[in-house]
Amino acid sequence: MPLLNRPLNNRHGLESPPWVAGQADDLVLFAHLIDAGSFSAAAQRVGIPKSTLSLRLSTLENRLGQRLMTGKPAV
């Protein structure tokens, strides 16, 4: 099963509510983005369009009520 579509199971083998799975998937995407260093590289790694990655990050930021990415990274 693809990483971003698998259900999250707790220690009792019960599936988490869909909103938890979605949020966890968005956190995984954010981790890929930070690790890859760019939207292009992260999107390529996980096999999704840059626009989808950007939308998912925006959704995560809205859910958390906090900006996670600001400006360009220092070189």
Coordinates of N, CA and C in Angstrom, one line a residue:
M1 N 0.8 -1.2 0.0 CA 0.0 0.0 0.0 C 0.9 1.2 0.0
P2 N 0.6 2.3 -0.8 CA 1.4 3.5 -0.9 C 1.5 4.1 0.5
L3 N 2.6 4.8 0.8 CA 2.9 5.4 2.1 C 1.8 6.4 2.4
L4 N 1.3 7.2 1.4 CA 0.4 8.3 1.8 C -1.0 7.8 1.8
N5 N -1.3 6.6 1.5 CA -2.7 6.1 1.5 C -3.0 5.0 2.5
R6 N -2.0 4.7 3.3 CA -2.2 3.6 4.2 C -2.9 4.0 5.5
P7 N -3.8 3.1 6.0 CA -4.4 3.5 7.3 C -3.5 3.5 8.4
L8 N -3.7 4.3 9.4 CA -2.9 4.3 10.6 C -3.6 3.5 11.6
N9 N -2.8 2.5 12.2 CA -3.4 1.6 13.2 C -2.8 1.9 14.5
N10 N -3.6 1.9 15.6 CA -3.0 2.1 16.9 C -2.5 0.7 17.4
R11 N -2.1 0.7 18.6 CA -1.5 -0.5 19.2 C -2.5 -1.6 19.4
H12 N -3.8 -1.3 19.3 CA -4.9 -2.3 19.4 C -5.3 -2.8 18.1
G13 N -4.7 -2.3 17.0 CA -5.1 -2.7 15.6 C -6.3 -2.0 15.1
L14 N -6.7 -1.0 15.8 CA -7.9 -0.2 15.3 C -7.5 0.9 14.4
E15 N -8.2 1.1 13.4 CA -7.9 2.2 12.4 C -8.2 3.5 13.0
S16 N -7.3 4.5 12.8 CA -7.6 5.9 13.3 C -8.6 6.6 12.4
P17 N -9.3 7.6 13.0 CA -10.3 8.3 12.2 C -9.6 8.9 11.0
P18 N -10.4 9.1 9.9 CA -9.8 9.6 8.6 C -9.1 10.9 8.8
W19 N -9.6 11.8 9.6 CA -8.9 13.1 9.8 C -7.5 13.0 10.4
V20 N -7.3 12.0 11.2 CA -6.0 11.8 11.8 C -5.0 11.2 10.7
A21 N -5.5 10.3 9.9 CA -4.7 9.8 8.9 C -4.3 10.9 7.9
G22 N -5.2 11.7 7.5 CA -4.9 12.8 6.6 C -3.9 13.8 7.2
Q23 N -4.0 14.1 8.5 CA -3.0 15.0 9.1 C -1.7 14.4 9.2
A24 N -1.6 13.1 9.5 CA -0.3 12.4 9.6 C 0.3 12.3 8.2
D25 N -0.5 12.1 7.2 CA 0.1 12.1 5.8 C 0.7 13.4 5.5
D26 N 0.0 14.5 5.9 CA 0.5 15.8 5.6 C 1.8 16.1 6.3
L27 N 1.9 15.6 7.5 CA 3.1 15.7 8.3 C 4.3 15.0 7.6
V28 N 4.0 13.8 7.1 CA 5.0 13.0 6.3 C 5.4 13.8 5.1
L29 N 4.5 14.4 4.4 CA 4.9 15.2 3.2 C 5.7 16.4 3.7
F30 N 5.4 17.1 4.8 CA 6.2 18.2 5.3 C 7.6 17.7 5.6
A31 N 7.7 16.6 6.2 CA 9.1 16.0 6.5 C 9.9 15.8 5.2
H32 N 9.2 15.2 4.2 CA 9.9 15.0 2.9 C 10.3 16.4 2.3
L33 N 9.5 17.4 2.5 CA 9.8 18.7 1.9 C 11.1 19.3 2.6
I34 N 11.1 19.2 3.9 CA 12.3 19.7 4.7 C 13.5 18.9 4.3
D35 N 13.4 17.6 4.2 CA 14.5 16.7 3.9 C 15.0 17.0 2.5
A36 N 14.1 17.1 1.6 CA 14.5 17.3 0.2 C 15.0 18.7 -0.1
G37 N 14.5 19.7 0.6 CA 15.0 21.0 0.5 C 14.3 21.9 -0.5
S38 N 13.4 21.3 -1.3 CA 12.6 22.1 -2.3 C 11.3 21.3 -2.6
F39 N 10.3 22.1 -3.0 CA 9.1 21.5 -3.4 C 9.2 20.6 -4.6
S40 N 10.1 20.9 -5.6 CA 10.3 20.1 -6.7 C 10.9 18.7 -6.3
A41 N 11.9 18.8 -5.5 CA 12.6 17.5 -5.1 C 11.6 16.6 -4.2
A42 N 10.9 17.3 -3.3 CA 10.0 16.5 -2.5 C 8.9 15.9 -3.3
A43 N 8.3 16.7 -4.2 CA 7.2 16.2 -5.0 C 7.7 15.0 -5.8
Q44 N 8.9 15.1 -6.4 CA 9.4 14.0 -7.2 C 9.6 12.8 -6.3
R45 N 10.1 12.9 -5.1 CA 10.4 11.8 -4.2 C 9.1 11.0 -3.9
V46 N 8.0 11.7 -3.6 CA 6.8 11.0 -3.2 C 5.9 10.8 -4.4
G47 N 6.2 11.3 -5.6 CA 5.5 10.9 -6.8 C 4.2 11.7 -6.9
I48 N 4.1 13.0 -6.5 CA 2.9 13.8 -6.6 C 3.3 15.1 -7.3
P49 N 2.4 15.8 -7.9 CA 2.7 17.1 -8.5 C 3.1 18.1 -7.5
K50 N 3.9 19.1 -7.8 CA 4.2 20.2 -6.9 C 3.0 20.9 -6.4
S51 N 2.0 21.1 -7.3 CA 0.8 21.8 -6.9 C 0.1 21.0 -5.8
T52 N 0.1 19.7 -5.8 CA -0.6 18.9 -4.8 C 0.2 19.0 -3.5
L53 N 1.5 19.0 -3.5 CA 2.3 19.2 -2.3 C 2.1 20.5 -1.7
S54 N 2.0 21.6 -2.5 CA 1.8 22.9 -2.0 C 0.4 23.0 -1.4
L55 N -0.6 22.4 -2.0 CA -1.9 22.4 -1.4 C -2.0 21.7 -0.1
R56 N -1.3 20.5 0.0 CA -1.4 19.8 1.2 C -0.6 20.5 2.3
L57 N 0.5 21.2 2.0 CA 1.2 22.0 3.0 C 0.3 23.1 3.5
S58 N -0.4 23.8 2.6 CA -1.3 24.9 2.9 C -2.4 24.4 3.8
T59 N -3.0 23.2 3.5 CA -4.0 22.6 4.3 C -3.5 22.3 5.7
L60 N -2.3 21.8 5.8 CA -1.7 21.5 7.1 C -1.5 22.8 7.9
E61 N -0.9 23.8 7.3 CA -0.7 25.1 7.9 C -2.1 25.7 8.4
N62 N -3.1 25.6 7.6 CA -4.4 26.0 8.1 C -4.9 25.3 9.3
R63 N -4.8 23.9 9.2 CA -5.2 23.1 10.3 C -4.5 23.4 11.6
L64 N -3.2 23.7 11.5 CA -2.3 24.0 12.7 C -2.5 25.5 13.1
G65 N -2.9 26.3 12.2 CA -3.0 27.7 12.5 C -1.6 28.4 12.6
Q66 N -0.7 27.9 11.8 CA 0.7 28.3 11.8 C 1.3 28.1 10.5
R67 N 2.1 29.2 10.0 CA 2.9 29.0 8.8 C 4.1 28.1 9.1
L68 N 4.3 27.2 8.2 CA 5.4 26.3 8.4 C 6.6 26.6 7.5
M69 N 6.3 27.3 6.4 CA 7.4 27.7 5.4 C 7.3 29.2 5.2
T70 N 8.4 29.9 5.3 CA 8.4 31.3 5.1 C 9.6 31.7 4.2
G71 N 9.4 32.3 3.1 CA 10.5 32.7 2.3 C 11.3 31.6 1.7
K72 N 12.5 32.0 1.3 CA 13.5 31.0 0.7 C 14.5 30.7 1.8
P73 N 15.0 29.4 1.8 CA 16.0 29.0 2.8 C 17.4 29.8 2.5
A74 N 18.1 30.0 3.6 CA 19.4 30.7 3.5 C 20.4 29.7 2.8
V75 N 21.2 30.2 2.0 CA 22.2 29.4 1.3 C 23.5 29.5 1.9

